[in-house]
Amino acid sequence: MMLMEEKFDYSTEATKRVAVPADTYQQLSQFLYHEARLLDTRQWDAWLKLWTPDGMYWIPRSRDQQSPYDALSLCWDDDVLRRVRMRILDSPRRWSQQPRSYASRLIGNVTVDGTDSDGCLLVRSVIHMTEWRRETMFHRAGSCVHKLVADGDSWKIKLKRVDLIDCDGAYEAIELYM
Amino acid sequence: MMLMEEKFDYSTEATKRVAVPADTYQQLSQFLYHEARLLDTRQWDAWLKLWTPDGMYWIPRSRDQQSPYDALSLCWDDDVLRRVRMRILDSPRRWSQQPRSYASRLIGNVTVDGTDSDGCLLVRSVIHMTEWRRETMFHRAGSCVHKLVADGDSWKIKLKRVDLIDCDGAYEAIELYM
Amino acid sequence: MMLMEEKFDYSTEATKRVAVPADTYQQLSQFLYHEARLLDTRQWDAWLKLWTPDGMYWIPRSRDQQSPYDALSLCWDDDVLRRVRMRILDSPRRWSQQPRSYASRLIGNVTVDGTDSDGCLLVRSVIHMTEWRRETMFHRAGSCVHKLVADGDSWKIKLKRVDLIDCDGAYEAIELYM
Amino acid sequence: MPYSKEQIGALVRPDSVNKSIYTDPELFKLEMQRIYGRIWVYVGHDSQVPNVGDYHATMIGDQDVVMVRADDGKVHVLYNRCPHKGAMVVPEGNGCAGKFFRCPYHGWTFRLNGHHLAAPMKLGLEGTRFDPASPEFSMRELARVDSYRGFVFASQAADGIPLPEFLGGARSSLDNFCDRAPEGEVVASKNVFRVIQRANWKVFYENLNDTMHARVTHESAIQAARDEVKAEGLEQMPLRLHIMENNGQPYEFWEKLKLVAFDHGHSYMEGIFDPGSIKKDPISHAHYQTLIDAYGEKRALEILSENRHNTIIYGSGSPHTVFQQFRIIRPLSVDRTLIEIQVFRLKGAPEEVYRRALMYCNVINSPASAVMPDDLEVYFRCQMGNRTRGGEWVSQHRYAGTDKPIDGGLVAINGTSELPMRNQFNAWKQYMLAAA
Amino acid sequence: MPYSKEQIGALVRPDSVNKSIYTDPELFKLEMQRIYGRIWVYVGHDSQVPNVGDYHATMIGDQDVVMVRADDGKVHVLYNRCPHKGAMVVPEGNGCAGKFFRCPYHGWTFRLNGHHLAAPMKLGLEGTRFDPASPEFSMRELARVDSYRGFVFASQAADGIPLPEFLGGARSSLDNFCDRAPEGEVVASKNVFRVIQRANWKVFYENLNDTMHARVTHESAIQAARDEVKAEGLEQMPLRLHIMENNGQPYEFWEKLKLVAFDHGHSYMEGIFDPGSIKKDPISHAHYQTLIDAYGEKRALEILSENRHNTIIYGSGSPHTVFQQFRIIRPLSVDRTLIEIQVFRLKGAPEEVYRRALMYCNVINSPASAVMPDDLEVYFRCQMGNRTRGGEWVSQHRYAGTDKPIDGGLVAINGTSELPMRNQFNAWKQYMLAAA
Amino acid sequence: MPYSKEQIGALVRPDSVNKSIYTDPELFKLEMQRIYGRIWVYVGHDSQVPNVGDYHATMIGDQDVVMVRADDGKVHVLYNRCPHKGAMVVPEGNGCAGKFFRCPYHGWTFRLNGHHLAAPMKLGLEGTRFDPASPEFSMRELARVDSYRGFVFASQAADGIPLPEFLGGARSSLDNFCDRAPEGEVVASKNVFRVIQRANWKVFYENLNDTMHARVTHESAIQAARDEVKAEGLEQMPLRLHIMENNGQPYEFWEKLKLVAFDHGHSYMEGIFDPGSIKKDPISHAHYQTLIDAYGEKRALEILSENRHNTIIYGSGSPHTVFQQFRIIRPLSVDRTLIEIQVFRLKGAPEEVYRRALMYCNVINSPASAVMPDDLEVYFRCQMGNRTRGGEWVSQHRYAGTDKPIDGGLVAINGTSELPMRNQFNAWKQYMLAAA
Ligand code: FES
Ligand code: FES
Ligand code: FES
Ligand SMILES: [Fe+3]
Ligand SMILES: [Fe+3]
Ligand SMILES: [Fe+3]
């Protein structure tokens, strides 16, 4: 299980620079916008399909956190936990979603960093997410790395790492993925 | 009058996908940025000229609101109301603009959804607007659909719909268009 | 010294429109994203190298401020002050950075305005910066103009002007450049 | 610093009130007990909970309550609190509880009238002082609940006058509101506006019949409407501009309006616009036709001729009969108030009548409207100014001493009289002293 | 409105407490003095400050304190205040002060035990009442500091029972916590979760041994785990789902759990899951092996068989022995609490045991987890509901009157008993009255 | 909990003050009455309202006031409150009222000195107690307004010493400030900095003449300036670095500075830098020349030789003569203060002198500067630390008991003396007791 075993390559440093053509860059941007839109509009199933089966979703708890295995993470979720979260969000008995949270994810500063040793594409972006629940706005901001595997004329997400500027802060419930 | 009569096509679902060339996409993005800049910099007249005469500005009050005719909307403004708002914003007797509001509109995640049944282009974006008045910051965030009609080498806005994440929240005065 | 002598051209109005090719626009965007990333990740030295030796960093204190010489500015920093700020931010004795501030800068609405009378490129953008310190989020939003000088296949910053929507507001300490 | 009867009495003079009434948090706490804790307060409309189990969770003063349609078909109003650990049983807003309430913490259940239904593993409670029949183990119902033509009110005090007596002359507005529906009933719209006012709640009540403010406060919208008509060369002012511009009527217009005040703080002012002549305007005409069909021509005309602008039901808010809305006024703190605005369909009337009401509300009452922001601004300015030492009293002198008694109230001799404000504070004083 | 002894006494009944206990800011202030100002409170773990000069700045009740490793090798706890102008000497969080503390304002220095070291330009202080030897010119040390197996506690009162006596039966949990390490010691992880609860701090303590809430509060996670297993056709529930799903055990399961309460408000409940059989599960097996090597087979088995879920150390928080965590509970205000969650490595145990603890914490305790948000929601709902007039009392009737005395405490006759809550408030009352 | 005279007296000792002075909201309320409600407080500069009708809306203590140039050509200070419903008549900030004030709510108008001018439809007020001549129906003027060389002060108390007597020895700083202008007058810049300090207002006053903090608090900026000079191989420290680096002078430097304290809490310290020798530095030289032209060489030299760093005018803020600024200190709450920083042009002096003042302010006082943030941090740390039980007293022992009386004040025997702080709290005590 990826949650505890260190087989998975969770590094996000590019080992090789690559020049992507303009239209690829454009498609990558659209891929990220599309992902954000699926989350904004609660299209969980479509969002889940963006992932490789072994893909991991990571929100570190520390700045420059080196590993999900030696310290706490806000999220270190494999496919099972991703699906479970989506089931929960749709549950009529999720008390903490009564009333529901709504969010808007603005993705910007999209940059192609290069590829990792497996040839996965590393795409970096900035995410500002504004979330609303019970008359309160929450702001989440940070940088994102998507590790992408080519899949036909699109990609699948192998790793998504979100480094929040307040990753080590105190939080009320975090209900939604970023 | 569009405010009460259901002649106007306020739907925002694309009935047809279209592939726009890279430079059209670029121009569309610039069109949206330009619109935002006109509002940020209080160039009301230029902004009013971006619209078709029958264009409608819509901020629904409910999530997934189906119609402006069966429930309240924060804004459902035709050309007359748009012009009146701009007159008011410039009035020296607009007490609620003493001191003035200032805002910055960040437009991102620009996506071309397709065309509607009239062949209008449907462009979706995310808007995060930060507003400042009387030592207080207000955050408005949501998604936007522009329904655009070709106009020479640019476009006119036939419908702008802004779905705020807190559309059903409690508000202090909303002075500015998004 | 630029801080007090009016030799420096701090105007940000384009005197000439220019059409930049799509890939130049793309490179300019990446240049701005890169700048933001260097600041987000505290790579001060690399950031300092983005500037021309006579480059000025300006955050006006008034709306539509005409000059840095006739009224206060939040920042009006030459190379010396830029370098000193970075030294300070890294100092173990900067009490106001214990704990440290972290920020995420989202750059959007990138637009090429044209060139000034010296042929410098004027690039306008919107910046939303979310900053975190001591369990508190600060939001800074406004528009940016970069005055750029060509430098090989990239650019150097001759002037960066940031107009905050709350430029005349009351502030707690502003530790970071935008 | 507890207030004595004398001190409270001294806050209200026949022609002015002490500014601390708007700014002192201690007085606000007392109001929550002596006014909102006792008098009849509007909770919501019958049509918001059409089916058994439907609920509307809201607040009365500082109390979280839930209005619910129980199995007896009646609307009940309960405190939104589970008697086990005290959890709010339903979240704020609207929903359907199903056949019974179930607390999300440990699953205690309650009948829709609040009565204890079951606690899981009851055995553990046997032999203890737990008693399912005791109100201590139920969701408690508010002391009194009643409704008037579908408008549901509740009182937290077991004693006191009945609802119809409390409403007094203000009933006529609710009557006319419903009579305007050919079927005699109204239905609340799906959504509402909720507007935050950074000022004391009483400021809003005072404003509702304040005819002197319209020309001044709303000058920017009045002028913009006029300029627009001129610039566009329009022959007549379209309705959406008229409803803004009408605030700019000359003082003579306002002076002629009828102002009627009732006991308990209520009042109303005469209508300031006719949404459209029943002869010429197609919407009004169609509406009129449905009323004729329902009531006959004489009664139909009578109903539509009763043209009122804001009615005040003190402690509850303001129904507007002509544009079918109810503005609920909820005090949040001494300097913060929530205004909730409901729009209603008139059962049996043409859909256009409802659309016109929506349009009115969008243009006038939306927090994004041309009109509301200037009101909010001056309210806030009052709240701020009344913190200063620039004077102790808030003036209500206009036509003070000239009010004429009528049955159950007073009538002003001039439409610009500050009678409604004096009437409100007279009631305020009585409430605050009666319960002392 | 100062509370009399009688008034405080009347807030706690044998089977229920007055809701004002959760909502009255005056009582919160008194708690800061009479409970957090007096009893032993957990400050942090020894391993957080491994080297001389290392500090951990945190809070005890409403007091900023700093836990520091001094040159004597011991851990000291000081108020984080410079005696000159009162500046916090170190910022919140962790760091190393070096050989001594130095105030950032004027550079006064203090030994790591807080004693005055030097003020610049001492001459200016000569001939004045300034006295470097007086505690008035040092960083003041808390009245008492002690530790139990590496867990450091401090008390702000010079008098009172010693730490081991205060911990009483709860010591056995800390013992088992450390015994699970082959080297008998645990080491705090580098980072912690910090979760804000918009509710009174006592609500969290009550929840920790509240076996009746699990099935109801966590139903969405329970069901999602079950649905996932079914949808994916898994043969057995993976551990990461099991720890969610296990909350859904039938009531019979919870009834059988042992609940033990100790004097001073402490308690524990029996373990609700075995992280894995020492026979079949490779991690548990490897752990077991290291324990056998360290202690021999009998003792190893004994240690692992002591399977406890949450232990409560009243005023400090909750150690969890099986998943090696300590949840520190910090009251922030009457309706706001910070939960800080530490995870520990067991010295000498396989790294996988630590990873499993991380995994448990990520999945259960993270603010972004499947479980925590629902708890936070019901706590908030309690805080809200207890503002209403919907009832005066919070019920703890379950199995009231049936608790059996044991040495230094009580044991419940049923695992769903509300004994731990009654025990907490019994202690609360004693604390609040003793110091009155 | 009302404070008795004895209790207030006991808060201030000759060499230390009780920390509650910074943290108790009750004392803050009393300060608003007894200090800010009575003494002369700086409102703004004459040049901010050059023309009739120009106003500057600001606060004195907790009171919204407006400084306005009336038709008599004089500056008046009014409470910003309409006597009708209490609305703030003008919004915060600067503007021009035109020929009279007009309230945005109902259009009552007031002459620029606040006197009632007209209420619309006056007839409705006739026969009532409304009286346009009564102050109850005007914008009330503050009890006393006076100015000193263009600096406008107001007092809310009708009785008390006149402004010049209140300013006492601090007048010499305002004199030198203006004398530095060849025309003897200064003009406020168009904009100001406004900085929020999360600490009590008195902390800022104490800091202004606190020579002992500079080396320590500002070490990062001092070192950075030095490193920059070294790294860039500069031959001399440019002025923009010098003004940072100068804080790093050795203690001997600070010891030699003159510290003069005056009655009523005022004081000043000697200048810490010469912006540039009048011989070598071109800007200083040019300035000197204009002064010679205006005053003659002797007086010019005398004026420029009067080199002072921060002057304190207690309750108002701090003028800085050499860099032509006035830092206004506005208490917002017990733990929050607004610092507003004005820069001035010297009439008749070269524009470069003004630009140098801007540069100084940008580099030293901007919230984004190298210097200000560290001050704000230590102030906040004091506010936090003084919440703890880590000590009751804040020390002002440095050179306590050695102060030498001069006419109308005291002078320190050493530049690092805490005399200015002792002097402030001595005045504080007198204010707080006098008005009790
Ligand atoms: S709080 Fe409602 S069932 Fe326990
Ligand atoms: S406050 Fe610590 S040295 Fe002065
Ligand atoms: S409040 Fe000023 S005119 Fe009425
Ligand atoms: Fe109005
Ligand atoms: Fe739980
Ligand atoms: Fe300083």
PDB file of N, CA and C and ligand atoms in Angstrom, chain D residues 82 84-87 103 105-108, ligand 1:
ATOM      1  N   CYS D  82     -30.750  19.750  20.716  1.00  0.00           N
ATOM      2  CA  CYS D  82     -30.960  18.393  21.221  1.00  0.00           C
ATOM      3  C   CYS D  82     -30.764  18.398  22.733  1.00  0.00           C
ATOM      4  N   HIS D  84     -29.837  16.159  24.652  1.00  0.00           N
ATOM      5  CA  HIS D  84     -28.770  15.313  25.164  1.00  0.00           C
ATOM      6  C   HIS D  84     -27.538  16.178  25.467  1.00  0.00           C
ATOM      7  N   LYS D  85     -26.749  16.490  24.440  1.00  0.00           N
ATOM      8  CA  LYS D  85     -25.573  17.333  24.693  1.00  0.00           C
ATOM      9  C   LYS D  85     -25.778  18.758  24.190  1.00  0.00           C
ATOM     10  N   GLY D  86     -26.932  19.030  23.640  1.00  0.00           N
ATOM     11  CA  GLY D  86     -27.217  20.406  23.237  1.00  0.00           C
ATOM     12  C   GLY D  86     -26.984  20.709  21.771  1.00  0.00           C
ATOM     13  N   ALA D  87     -26.671  19.712  20.952  1.00  0.00           N
ATOM     14  CA  ALA D  87     -26.366  19.967  19.541  1.00  0.00           C
ATOM     15  C   ALA D  87     -27.553  20.571  18.793  1.00  0.00           C
ATOM     16  N   CYS D 103     -30.758  13.501  15.767  1.00  0.00           N
ATOM     17  CA  CYS D 103     -29.592  14.309  16.088  1.00  0.00           C
ATOM     18  C   CYS D 103     -28.334  13.662  15.511  1.00  0.00           C
ATOM     19  N   TYR D 105     -25.347  13.733  16.481  1.00  0.00           N
ATOM     20  CA  TYR D 105     -24.264  13.373  17.390  1.00  0.00           C
ATOM     21  C   TYR D 105     -24.418  11.933  17.895  1.00  0.00           C
ATOM     22  N   HIS D 106     -25.542  11.641  18.558  1.00  0.00           N
ATOM     23  CA  HIS D 106     -25.713  10.277  19.088  1.00  0.00           C
ATOM     24  C   HIS D 106     -27.009   9.625  18.635  1.00  0.00           C
ATOM     25  N   GLY D 107     -27.679  10.305  17.720  1.00  0.00           N
ATOM     26  CA  GLY D 107     -28.843   9.659  17.136  1.00  0.00           C
ATOM     27  C   GLY D 107     -30.108   9.656  17.965  1.00  0.00           C
ATOM     28  N   TRP D 108     -30.216  10.508  18.956  1.00  0.00           N
ATOM     29  CA  TRP D 108     -31.505  10.636  19.617  1.00  0.00           C
ATOM     30  C   TRP D 108     -32.516  11.133  18.582  1.00  0.00           C
TER      31      TRP D 108
HETATM   32  S1  FES G   1     -26.328  15.534  21.376  1.00  0.00           S
HETATM   33 FE1  FES G   1     -28.048  14.919  20.312  1.00  0.00          FE
HETATM   34  S2  FES G   1     -28.012  12.816  20.504  1.00  0.00           S
HETATM   35 FE2  FES G   1     -26.349  13.406  21.720  1.00  0.00          FE
END
